[in-house]
């Protein structure tokens, strides 16, 4: 009898140690969700409830940062400052581990907030252990150029300054490219698990952008010919918060996920489990890339810069387009089945060869 009582007490002590207590902040795992442009915390659906139900021993506390997207007077820097105030208010005096899950513009807020925290030598930056960004337009989005051109009178939920920050070839995009190539950036993420996700609309009806908003080459921060910054996934998904042509939203965790992980179609959630929790219950649905790639070229030489290659699908664009000042841009498509190619660029009497990869961006300066 005594043996049974001791066994019970032992098992109870194990169970008690696995439960989460607010007094044990060092055991806590705070997950901060950041939505994208023209959105709110509803974009993540039942994500927080899922983590609480299926990962009860991980001590996860879910938090949602919301900002004034759609305000024409505000830009990315304003949102970064708001996020900084939010993070210090909620976590400055805590010892918990922090994971940031960001969608679209939220990923840019995250990266440049970390940059500012590193420059200020703020200790909160070391508490951020995991980062996951989904469909973040690190290197710009054509749809942002379109939205900026149409004006907010057509799309009132999209902030004018936000769109300007995310345009192809914008000053913020160039800043991001140069930041990601720097040793400064590598130092910032050296103690973090940085995971990025691009999504491809399946079936690939639209080749405008991979997930109907942001192309895989833009949401993949691993610049061609540079040391890889993140663990990158390409999944079936759409940028929107609802299904489109049978493809689930990248961020939205539906009620079916709460009923049964086997019925859950959210691959982003599955990647979160695999990378940060070590107990994957949801399946990852990988997508076939639509073979897009991009090249940014900074040079003081004047164009045109003509392009040809045996591996590149012929289309309307035969040369780089001049974005502004000394910046040129080319977006191309590889032949189906090819994952890399040599892009031959002609300028006057000279030619040069640029290696390109499907779903990846190259950034060159001359």
mmCIF file of C-alpha atoms in Angstrom:
data_model
loop_
_atom_site.group_PDB
_atom_site.id
_atom_site.type_symbol
_atom_site.label_atom_id
_atom_site.label_comp_id
_atom_site.label_asym_id
_atom_site.label_seq_id
_atom_site.Cartn_x
_atom_site.Cartn_y
_atom_site.Cartn_z
ATOM 1 C CA UNK A 1 0.000 0.000 0.000
ATOM 2 C CA UNK A 2 2.786 2.355 0.927
ATOM 3 C CA UNK A 3 4.436 1.615 -2.411
ATOM 4 C CA UNK A 4 1.238 2.561 -4.276
ATOM 5 C CA UNK A 5 0.933 5.839 -2.359
ATOM 6 C CA UNK A 6 4.547 6.764 -3.089
ATOM 7 C CA UNK A 7 4.073 5.875 -6.752
ATOM 8 C CA UNK A 8 0.986 8.076 -6.926
ATOM 9 C CA UNK A 9 2.824 10.995 -5.318
ATOM 10 C CA UNK A 10 5.719 10.556 -7.717
ATOM 11 C CA UNK A 11 3.465 10.586 -10.773
ATOM 12 C CA UNK A 12 1.572 13.577 -9.393
ATOM 13 C CA UNK A 13 4.831 15.485 -8.923
ATOM 14 C CA UNK A 14 5.771 14.829 -12.551
ATOM 15 C CA UNK A 15 2.365 15.990 -13.718
ATOM 16 C CA UNK A 16 2.537 19.105 -11.568
ATOM 17 C CA UNK A 17 5.987 20.019 -12.860
ATOM 18 C CA UNK A 18 4.681 19.866 -16.428
ATOM 19 C CA UNK A 19 1.883 22.346 -15.787
ATOM 20 C CA UNK A 20 2.397 26.043 -16.493
ATOM 21 C CA UNK A 21 2.465 28.569 -13.690
ATOM 22 C CA UNK A 22 2.526 32.341 -14.093
ATOM 23 C CA UNK A 23 5.088 32.477 -11.283
ATOM 24 C CA UNK A 24 7.541 30.393 -13.312
ATOM 25 C CA UNK A 25 8.121 32.916 -16.096
ATOM 26 C CA UNK A 26 11.329 31.177 -17.169
ATOM 27 C CA UNK A 27 9.217 28.174 -18.221
ATOM 28 C CA UNK A 28 6.794 30.272 -20.249
ATOM 29 C CA UNK A 29 6.781 30.366 -24.017
ATOM 30 C CA UNK A 30 5.249 33.615 -25.245
ATOM 31 C CA UNK A 31 4.125 33.536 -28.865
ATOM 32 C CA UNK A 32 3.499 36.933 -30.429
ATOM 33 C CA UNK A 33 1.424 37.036 -33.621
ATOM 34 C CA UNK A 34 1.669 39.979 -36.039
ATOM 35 C CA UNK A 35 -0.790 40.339 -38.912
ATOM 36 C CA UNK A 36 -0.148 41.946 -42.295
ATOM 37 C CA UNK A 37 -1.479 44.908 -44.218
ATOM 38 C CA UNK A 38 -5.246 45.490 -44.189
ATOM 39 C CA UNK A 39 -5.710 42.707 -41.647
ATOM 40 C CA UNK A 40 -6.061 41.964 -37.930
ATOM 41 C CA UNK A 41 -5.599 39.104 -35.478
ATOM 42 C CA UNK A 42 -8.517 37.270 -37.068
ATOM 43 C CA UNK A 43 -6.146 36.272 -39.880
ATOM 44 C CA UNK A 44 -4.720 33.582 -37.572
ATOM 45 C CA UNK A 45 -8.094 32.026 -36.782
ATOM 46 C CA UNK A 46 -7.948 29.396 -34.011
ATOM 47 C CA UNK A 47 -4.141 29.195 -33.834
ATOM 48 C CA UNK A 48 -3.956 30.132 -30.128
ATOM 49 C CA UNK A 49 -6.750 27.717 -29.152
ATOM 50 C CA UNK A 50 -5.040 24.928 -31.079
ATOM 51 C CA UNK A 51 -1.742 25.417 -29.226
ATOM 52 C CA UNK A 52 -3.513 25.462 -25.884
ATOM 53 C CA UNK A 53 -5.474 22.298 -26.681
ATOM 54 C CA UNK A 54 -2.826 20.143 -28.361
ATOM 55 C CA UNK A 55 0.358 21.422 -26.679
ATOM 56 C CA UNK A 56 -0.746 21.966 -23.065
ATOM 57 C CA UNK A 57 2.660 21.222 -21.538
ATOM 58 C CA UNK A 58 4.584 23.757 -23.605
ATOM 59 C CA UNK A 59 3.537 26.662 -21.328
ATOM 60 C CA UNK A 60 2.465 28.706 -24.371
ATOM 61 C CA UNK A 61 0.887 32.116 -23.910
ATOM 62 C CA UNK A 62 -0.450 33.608 -27.140
ATOM 63 C CA UNK A 63 -0.431 37.356 -27.761
ATOM 64 C CA UNK A 64 -1.678 39.358 -30.733
ATOM 65 C CA UNK A 65 -0.132 42.657 -31.761
ATOM 66 C CA UNK A 66 -2.511 44.770 -33.834
ATOM 67 C CA UNK A 67 -1.613 48.063 -35.473
ATOM 68 C CA UNK A 68 -3.333 50.826 -37.435
ATOM 69 C CA UNK A 69 -2.896 49.382 -40.915
ATOM 70 C CA UNK A 70 -4.750 51.258 -43.635
ATOM 71 C CA UNK A 71 -3.950 54.648 -42.138
ATOM 72 C CA UNK A 72 -2.508 56.739 -44.979
ATOM 73 C CA UNK A 73 -0.509 58.839 -42.520
ATOM 74 C CA UNK A 74 1.457 55.882 -41.129
ATOM 75 C CA UNK A 75 4.303 53.849 -42.558
ATOM 76 C CA UNK A 76 6.453 50.893 -41.549
ATOM 77 C CA UNK A 77 8.553 52.946 -39.135
ATOM 78 C CA UNK A 78 5.422 53.985 -37.231
ATOM 79 C CA UNK A 79 4.384 50.352 -36.862
ATOM 80 C CA UNK A 80 7.866 49.361 -35.687
ATOM 81 C CA UNK A 81 7.668 51.972 -32.934
ATOM 82 C CA UNK A 82 4.218 50.731 -31.903
ATOM 83 C CA UNK A 83 5.528 47.166 -31.814
ATOM 84 C CA UNK A 84 8.482 48.247 -29.707
ATOM 85 C CA UNK A 85 6.150 49.837 -27.143
ATOM 86 C CA UNK A 86 4.011 46.690 -27.139
ATOM 87 C CA UNK A 87 6.962 44.354 -26.613
ATOM 88 C CA UNK A 88 8.475 46.352 -23.770
ATOM 89 C CA UNK A 89 5.136 46.835 -22.053
ATOM 90 C CA UNK A 90 4.370 43.117 -22.090
ATOM 91 C CA UNK A 91 7.745 41.374 -21.868
ATOM 92 C CA UNK A 92 10.448 43.705 -20.564
ATOM 93 C CA UNK A 93 10.257 42.321 -17.012
ATOM 94 C CA UNK A 94 9.627 38.701 -17.944
ATOM 95 C CA UNK A 95 12.070 35.828 -18.326
ATOM 96 C CA UNK A 96 10.028 33.919 -20.854
ATOM 97 C CA UNK A 97 11.155 32.672 -24.229
ATOM 98 C CA UNK A 98 9.613 34.675 -27.086
ATOM 99 C CA UNK A 99 8.543 33.370 -30.469
ATOM 100 C CA UNK A 100 7.314 35.780 -33.141
ATOM 101 C CA UNK A 101 4.918 34.552 -35.834
ATOM 102 C CA UNK A 102 4.416 37.205 -38.490
ATOM 103 C CA UNK A 103 2.420 37.371 -41.695
ATOM 104 C CA UNK A 104 3.268 39.541 -44.696
ATOM 105 C CA UNK A 105 4.114 43.107 -43.571
ATOM 106 C CA UNK A 106 4.379 41.772 -40.022
ATOM 107 C CA UNK A 107 7.650 40.091 -40.996
ATOM 108 C CA UNK A 108 9.148 43.421 -42.031
ATOM 109 C CA UNK A 109 8.058 44.929 -38.720
ATOM 110 C CA UNK A 110 9.772 42.046 -36.919
ATOM 111 C CA UNK A 111 13.073 42.243 -38.799
ATOM 112 C CA UNK A 112 13.510 45.990 -38.521
ATOM 113 C CA UNK A 113 12.434 45.983 -34.875
ATOM 114 C CA UNK A 114 15.174 43.448 -34.135
ATOM 115 C CA UNK A 115 17.602 45.653 -36.051
ATOM 116 C CA UNK A 116 16.699 48.647 -33.906
ATOM 117 C CA UNK A 117 16.942 46.570 -30.714
ATOM 118 C CA UNK A 118 20.406 45.390 -31.721
ATOM 119 C CA UNK A 119 21.560 48.924 -32.460
ATOM 120 C CA UNK A 120 20.269 50.007 -29.036
ATOM 121 C CA UNK A 121 21.855 46.932 -27.394
ATOM 122 C CA UNK A 122 18.483 46.232 -25.809
ATOM 123 C CA UNK A 123 18.582 42.877 -23.924
ATOM 124 C CA UNK A 124 15.035 42.015 -25.029
ATOM 125 C CA UNK A 125 16.460 41.000 -28.416
ATOM 126 C CA UNK A 126 18.084 37.915 -26.862
ATOM 127 C CA UNK A 127 14.748 36.727 -25.478
ATOM 128 C CA UNK A 128 13.441 36.277 -29.007
ATOM 129 C CA UNK A 129 14.465 32.698 -29.743
ATOM 130 C CA UNK A 130 12.219 31.796 -32.681
ATOM 131 C CA UNK A 131 10.969 33.785 -35.666
ATOM 132 C CA UNK A 132 8.593 32.566 -38.347
ATOM 133 C CA UNK A 133 7.485 34.812 -41.201
ATOM 134 C CA UNK A 134 4.864 33.849 -43.758
ATOM 135 C CA UNK A 135 4.651 35.430 -47.217
ATOM 136 C CA UNK A 136 6.606 38.507 -46.167
ATOM 137 C CA UNK A 137 7.517 40.726 -49.158
ATOM 138 C CA UNK A 138 11.138 41.208 -48.139
ATOM 139 C CA UNK A 139 12.108 42.051 -51.699
ATOM 140 C CA UNK A 140 8.906 43.764 -52.794
ATOM 141 C CA UNK A 141 5.569 42.796 -54.281
ATOM 142 C CA UNK A 142 4.203 43.685 -57.694
ATOM 143 C CA UNK A 143 0.730 43.906 -56.199
ATOM 144 C CA UNK A 144 1.991 46.729 -53.957
ATOM 145 C CA UNK A 145 3.073 48.652 -57.061
ATOM 146 C CA UNK A 146 -0.376 48.067 -58.525
ATOM 147 C CA UNK A 147 -2.161 49.113 -55.346
ATOM 148 C CA UNK A 148 -0.013 52.231 -55.029
ATOM 149 C CA UNK A 149 -0.789 53.182 -58.629
ATOM 150 C CA UNK A 150 -4.526 52.649 -58.219
ATOM 151 C CA UNK A 151 -4.621 54.801 -55.127
ATOM 152 C CA UNK A 152 -6.391 54.313 -51.811
ATOM 153 C CA UNK A 153 -9.658 55.650 -53.208
ATOM 154 C CA UNK A 154 -9.910 52.307 -55.016
ATOM 155 C CA UNK A 155 -8.448 50.232 -52.177
ATOM 156 C CA UNK A 156 -9.219 52.252 -49.017
ATOM 157 C CA UNK A 157 -8.131 49.455 -46.646
ATOM 158 C CA UNK A 158 -4.542 49.660 -47.910
ATOM 159 C CA UNK A 159 -2.387 52.440 -46.482
ATOM 160 C CA UNK A 160 -0.615 54.512 -49.140
ATOM 161 C CA UNK A 161 2.685 54.691 -47.251
ATOM 162 C CA UNK A 162 2.555 50.988 -46.434
ATOM 163 C CA UNK A 163 2.246 50.136 -50.106
ATOM 164 C CA UNK A 164 5.101 52.483 -50.976
ATOM 165 C CA UNK A 165 7.382 50.642 -48.518
ATOM 166 C CA UNK A 166 6.593 47.292 -50.172
ATOM 167 C CA UNK A 167 6.804 48.289 -53.827
ATOM 168 C CA UNK A 168 9.295 46.512 -56.074
ATOM 169 C CA UNK A 169 12.532 48.458 -55.781
ATOM 170 C CA UNK A 170 11.385 50.758 -52.988
ATOM 171 C CA UNK A 171 13.960 52.334 -50.672
ATOM 172 C CA UNK A 172 12.818 49.978 -47.903
ATOM 173 C CA UNK A 173 13.291 46.945 -50.177
ATOM 174 C CA UNK A 174 16.835 48.035 -51.045
ATOM 175 C CA UNK A 175 17.497 48.624 -47.343
ATOM 176 C CA UNK A 176 16.256 45.092 -46.651
ATOM 177 C CA UNK A 177 18.454 43.598 -49.371
ATOM 178 C CA UNK A 178 21.545 45.328 -48.040
ATOM 179 C CA UNK A 179 20.634 44.515 -44.448
ATOM 180 C CA UNK A 180 20.259 40.807 -45.221
ATOM 181 C CA UNK A 181 23.632 40.757 -46.992
ATOM 182 C CA UNK A 182 25.383 42.343 -44.006
ATOM 183 C CA UNK A 183 27.298 40.671 -41.197
ATOM 184 C CA UNK A 184 25.173 42.790 -38.855
ATOM 185 C CA UNK A 185 22.106 40.770 -39.810
ATOM 186 C CA UNK A 186 23.924 37.451 -39.402
ATOM 187 C CA UNK A 187 24.943 38.481 -35.889
ATOM 188 C CA UNK A 188 21.357 39.378 -34.997
ATOM 189 C CA UNK A 189 19.925 36.004 -35.976
ATOM 190 C CA UNK A 190 22.872 33.876 -34.869
ATOM 191 C CA UNK A 191 21.116 32.857 -31.624
ATOM 192 C CA UNK A 192 17.669 32.439 -33.186
ATOM 193 C CA UNK A 193 15.771 29.824 -35.160
ATOM 194 C CA UNK A 194 14.665 31.836 -38.198
ATOM 195 C CA UNK A 195 12.044 30.080 -40.340
ATOM 196 C CA UNK A 196 10.444 31.596 -43.424
ATOM 197 C CA UNK A 197 7.550 30.449 -45.568
ATOM 198 C CA UNK A 198 6.493 31.221 -49.106
ATOM 199 C CA UNK A 199 3.212 29.985 -50.495
ATOM 200 C CA UNK A 200 2.077 29.037 -53.972
ATOM 201 C CA UNK A 201 -1.494 29.089 -55.164
ATOM 202 C CA UNK A 202 -2.407 25.617 -56.354
ATOM 203 C CA UNK A 203 -3.373 25.189 -59.080
ATOM 204 C CA UNK A 204 -1.036 27.883 -60.405
ATOM 205 C CA UNK A 205 -3.651 29.808 -62.326
ATOM 206 C CA UNK A 206 -1.973 33.140 -61.688
ATOM 207 C CA UNK A 207 1.742 33.624 -62.252
ATOM 208 C CA UNK A 208 1.532 37.252 -61.089
ATOM 209 C CA UNK A 209 2.626 36.304 -57.579
ATOM 210 C CA UNK A 210 2.945 32.897 -55.960
ATOM 211 C CA UNK A 211 0.205 33.112 -53.329
ATOM 212 C CA UNK A 212 -1.871 35.765 -55.126
ATOM 213 C CA UNK A 213 0.053 38.587 -53.414
ATOM 214 C CA UNK A 214 3.741 37.805 -52.730
ATOM 215 C CA UNK A 215 6.053 35.744 -54.925
ATOM 216 C CA UNK A 216 8.245 32.977 -53.461
ATOM 217 C CA UNK A 217 11.423 34.823 -54.526
ATOM 218 C CA UNK A 218 10.362 37.767 -52.360
ATOM 219 C CA UNK A 219 9.370 35.896 -49.201
ATOM 220 C CA UNK A 220 12.529 33.782 -49.324
ATOM 221 C CA UNK A 221 15.202 35.935 -47.617
ATOM 222 C CA UNK A 222 18.063 33.690 -48.726
ATOM 223 C CA UNK A 223 19.789 35.848 -51.327
ATOM 224 C CA UNK A 224 21.456 33.941 -54.155
ATOM 225 C CA UNK A 225 25.190 33.319 -53.573
ATOM 226 C CA UNK A 226 24.965 34.370 -49.919
ATOM 227 C CA UNK A 227 25.051 32.249 -46.785
ATOM 228 C CA UNK A 228 21.496 31.102 -46.082
ATOM 229 C CA UNK A 229 19.778 33.184 -43.425
ATOM 230 C CA UNK A 230 16.711 31.079 -42.775
ATOM 231 C CA UNK A 231 15.196 27.630 -43.024
ATOM 232 C CA UNK A 232 12.766 28.147 -45.882
ATOM 233 C CA UNK A 233 9.599 26.263 -46.867
ATOM 234 C CA UNK A 234 7.343 26.601 -49.899
ATOM 235 C CA UNK A 235 3.799 25.412 -49.202
ATOM 236 C CA UNK A 236 0.345 25.272 -50.732
ATOM 237 C CA UNK A 237 -1.413 28.434 -49.653
ATOM 238 C CA UNK A 238 -2.988 31.750 -50.532
ATOM 239 C CA UNK A 239 -2.190 35.126 -49.034
ATOM 240 C CA UNK A 240 -5.816 35.817 -48.193
ATOM 241 C CA UNK A 241 -7.614 34.692 -45.044
ATOM 242 C CA UNK A 242 -9.969 32.315 -46.835
ATOM 243 C CA UNK A 243 -9.724 29.419 -49.255
ATOM 244 C CA UNK A 244 -9.303 30.227 -52.944
ATOM 245 C CA UNK A 245 -9.607 27.649 -55.722
ATOM 246 C CA UNK A 246 -9.443 24.892 -53.103
ATOM 247 C CA UNK A 247 -6.192 26.209 -51.579
ATOM 248 C CA UNK A 248 -6.216 27.088 -47.854
ATOM 249 C CA UNK A 249 -5.093 30.402 -46.404
ATOM 250 C CA UNK A 250 -1.468 30.483 -45.264
ATOM 251 C CA UNK A 251 -2.240 31.840 -41.797
ATOM 252 C CA UNK A 252 -5.806 30.813 -40.941
ATOM 253 C CA UNK A 253 -6.139 27.872 -38.534
ATOM 254 C CA UNK A 254 -9.690 26.662 -39.068
ATOM 255 C CA UNK A 255 -12.126 25.027 -36.665
ATOM 256 C CA UNK A 256 -11.312 21.690 -38.297
ATOM 257 C CA UNK A 257 -7.822 21.956 -36.802
ATOM 258 C CA UNK A 258 -9.389 22.194 -33.341
ATOM 259 C CA UNK A 259 -11.559 19.152 -33.995
ATOM 260 C CA UNK A 260 -8.669 17.013 -35.238
ATOM 261 C CA UNK A 261 -5.079 17.765 -36.334
ATOM 262 C CA UNK A 262 -5.537 15.143 -39.044
ATOM 263 C CA UNK A 263 -8.198 17.383 -40.614
ATOM 264 C CA UNK A 264 -6.056 20.498 -40.409
ATOM 265 C CA UNK A 265 -4.732 21.868 -43.709
ATOM 266 C CA UNK A 266 -2.612 24.684 -42.309
ATOM 267 C CA UNK A 267 0.978 23.897 -43.280
ATOM 268 C CA UNK A 268 2.291 26.982 -41.479
ATOM 269 C CA UNK A 269 0.982 25.560 -38.218
ATOM 270 C CA UNK A 270 2.627 22.235 -39.044
ATOM 271 C CA UNK A 271 5.966 23.988 -39.653
ATOM 272 C CA UNK A 272 5.572 25.848 -36.335
ATOM 273 C CA UNK A 273 5.129 22.495 -34.569
ATOM 274 C CA UNK A 274 8.051 20.891 -36.373
ATOM 275 C CA UNK A 275 10.529 23.731 -35.868
ATOM 276 C CA UNK A 276 9.582 25.127 -32.464
ATOM 277 C CA UNK A 277 7.732 22.413 -30.524
ATOM 278 C CA UNK A 278 9.238 19.166 -31.723
ATOM 279 C CA UNK A 279 5.861 17.443 -31.766
ATOM 280 C CA UNK A 280 4.308 17.742 -35.197
ATOM 281 C CA UNK A 281 0.641 16.780 -35.356
ATOM 282 C CA UNK A 282 -0.383 18.550 -38.579
ATOM 283 C CA UNK A 283 0.847 17.593 -42.054
ATOM 284 C CA UNK A 284 2.955 19.911 -44.220
ATOM 285 C CA UNK A 285 1.657 20.231 -47.777
ATOM 286 C CA UNK A 286 4.621 21.269 -49.872
ATOM 287 C CA UNK A 287 3.991 23.199 -53.078
ATOM 288 C CA UNK A 288 5.706 23.134 -56.419
ATOM 289 C CA UNK A 289 7.294 26.504 -57.118
ATOM 290 C CA UNK A 290 6.000 28.289 -60.218
ATOM 291 C CA UNK A 291 9.616 28.804 -61.256
ATOM 292 C CA UNK A 292 9.858 32.549 -60.767
ATOM 293 C CA UNK A 293 13.085 34.297 -59.848
ATOM 294 C CA UNK A 294 14.200 37.912 -59.564
ATOM 295 C CA UNK A 295 17.360 39.961 -59.970
ATOM 296 C CA UNK A 296 18.045 43.416 -58.578
ATOM 297 C CA UNK A 297 20.910 45.260 -60.257
ATOM 298 C CA UNK A 298 22.449 48.453 -58.883
ATOM 299 C CA UNK A 299 24.711 50.241 -61.318
ATOM 300 C CA UNK A 300 25.528 53.775 -62.430
ATOM 301 C CA UNK A 301 25.699 52.590 -66.017
ATOM 302 C CA UNK A 302 22.692 53.381 -68.161
ATOM 303 C CA UNK A 303 20.536 50.633 -69.655
ATOM 304 C CA UNK A 304 19.117 48.900 -71.486
ATOM 305 C CA UNK A 305 20.310 45.598 -70.050
ATOM 306 C CA UNK A 306 19.080 42.881 -72.407
ATOM 307 C CA UNK A 307 18.407 39.363 -71.150
ATOM 308 C CA UNK A 308 18.384 35.926 -72.746
ATOM 309 C CA UNK A 309 18.933 32.304 -71.699
ATOM 310 C CA UNK A 310 18.044 28.863 -72.966
ATOM 311 C CA UNK A 311 16.418 28.066 -69.607
ATOM 312 C CA UNK A 312 14.242 31.172 -69.431
ATOM 313 C CA UNK A 313 10.706 31.088 -70.755
ATOM 314 C CA UNK A 314 10.205 33.661 -73.486
ATOM 315 C CA UNK A 315 7.784 36.395 -72.559
ATOM 316 C CA UNK A 316 7.179 40.061 -73.021
ATOM 317 C CA UNK A 317 10.089 41.158 -70.854
ATOM 318 C CA UNK A 318 13.403 40.984 -72.703
ATOM 319 C CA UNK A 319 15.358 43.396 -70.545
ATOM 320 C CA UNK A 320 15.686 44.764 -67.021
ATOM 321 C CA UNK A 321 13.228 47.481 -66.134
ATOM 322 C CA UNK A 322 14.578 50.729 -64.721
ATOM 323 C CA UNK A 323 13.057 51.258 -61.256
ATOM 324 C CA UNK A 324 14.728 54.522 -60.211
ATOM 325 C CA UNK A 325 18.107 56.171 -59.952
ATOM 326 C CA UNK A 326 20.701 53.396 -60.295
ATOM 327 C CA UNK A 327 18.350 50.452 -59.683
ATOM 328 C CA UNK A 328 17.143 47.904 -62.253
ATOM 329 C CA UNK A 329 14.906 44.866 -61.829
ATOM 330 C CA UNK A 330 14.205 41.672 -63.737
ATOM 331 C CA UNK A 331 11.649 38.980 -62.975
ATOM 332 C CA UNK A 332 11.784 35.781 -64.997
ATOM 333 C CA UNK A 333 10.405 32.272 -65.277
ATOM 334 C CA UNK A 334 12.453 29.115 -65.597
ATOM 335 C CA UNK A 335 11.327 26.337 -67.876
ATOM 336 C CA UNK A 336 9.193 23.829 -65.955
ATOM 337 C CA UNK A 337 11.377 21.281 -64.206
ATOM 338 C CA UNK A 338 14.448 23.513 -64.052
ATOM 339 C CA UNK A 339 15.549 24.857 -60.704
ATOM 340 C CA UNK A 340 18.462 27.011 -61.876
ATOM 341 C CA UNK A 341 19.776 28.749 -64.949
ATOM 342 C CA UNK A 342 22.408 31.106 -66.281
ATOM 343 C CA UNK A 343 20.948 34.472 -67.160
ATOM 344 C CA UNK A 344 22.972 36.140 -69.918
ATOM 345 C CA UNK A 345 22.863 39.922 -69.668
ATOM 346 C CA UNK A 346 23.987 42.093 -72.592
ATOM 347 C CA UNK A 347 24.938 45.738 -72.202
ATOM 348 C CA UNK A 348 26.427 47.402 -75.238
ATOM 349 C CA UNK A 349 29.266 45.181 -76.459
ATOM 350 C CA UNK A 350 29.632 43.384 -73.135
ATOM 351 C CA UNK A 351 27.898 40.320 -71.750
ATOM 352 C CA UNK A 352 27.840 38.867 -68.252
ATOM 353 C CA UNK A 353 26.368 35.754 -66.721
ATOM 354 C CA UNK A 354 24.182 35.733 -63.623
ATOM 355 C CA UNK A 355 23.303 32.469 -61.889
ATOM 356 C CA UNK A 356 19.659 32.359 -60.821
ATOM 357 C CA UNK A 357 17.600 29.907 -58.799
ATOM 358 C CA UNK A 358 13.888 29.265 -58.858
ATOM 359 C CA UNK A 359 12.105 31.002 -56.002
ATOM 360 C CA UNK A 360 15.147 33.082 -55.087
ATOM 361 C CA UNK A 361 16.405 36.659 -55.485
ATOM 362 C CA UNK A 362 19.823 37.797 -56.687
ATOM 363 C CA UNK A 363 21.185 41.208 -55.713
ATOM 364 C CA UNK A 364 24.163 42.590 -57.611
ATOM 365 C CA UNK A 365 26.018 45.887 -57.492
ATOM 366 C CA UNK A 366 28.399 47.161 -60.150
#
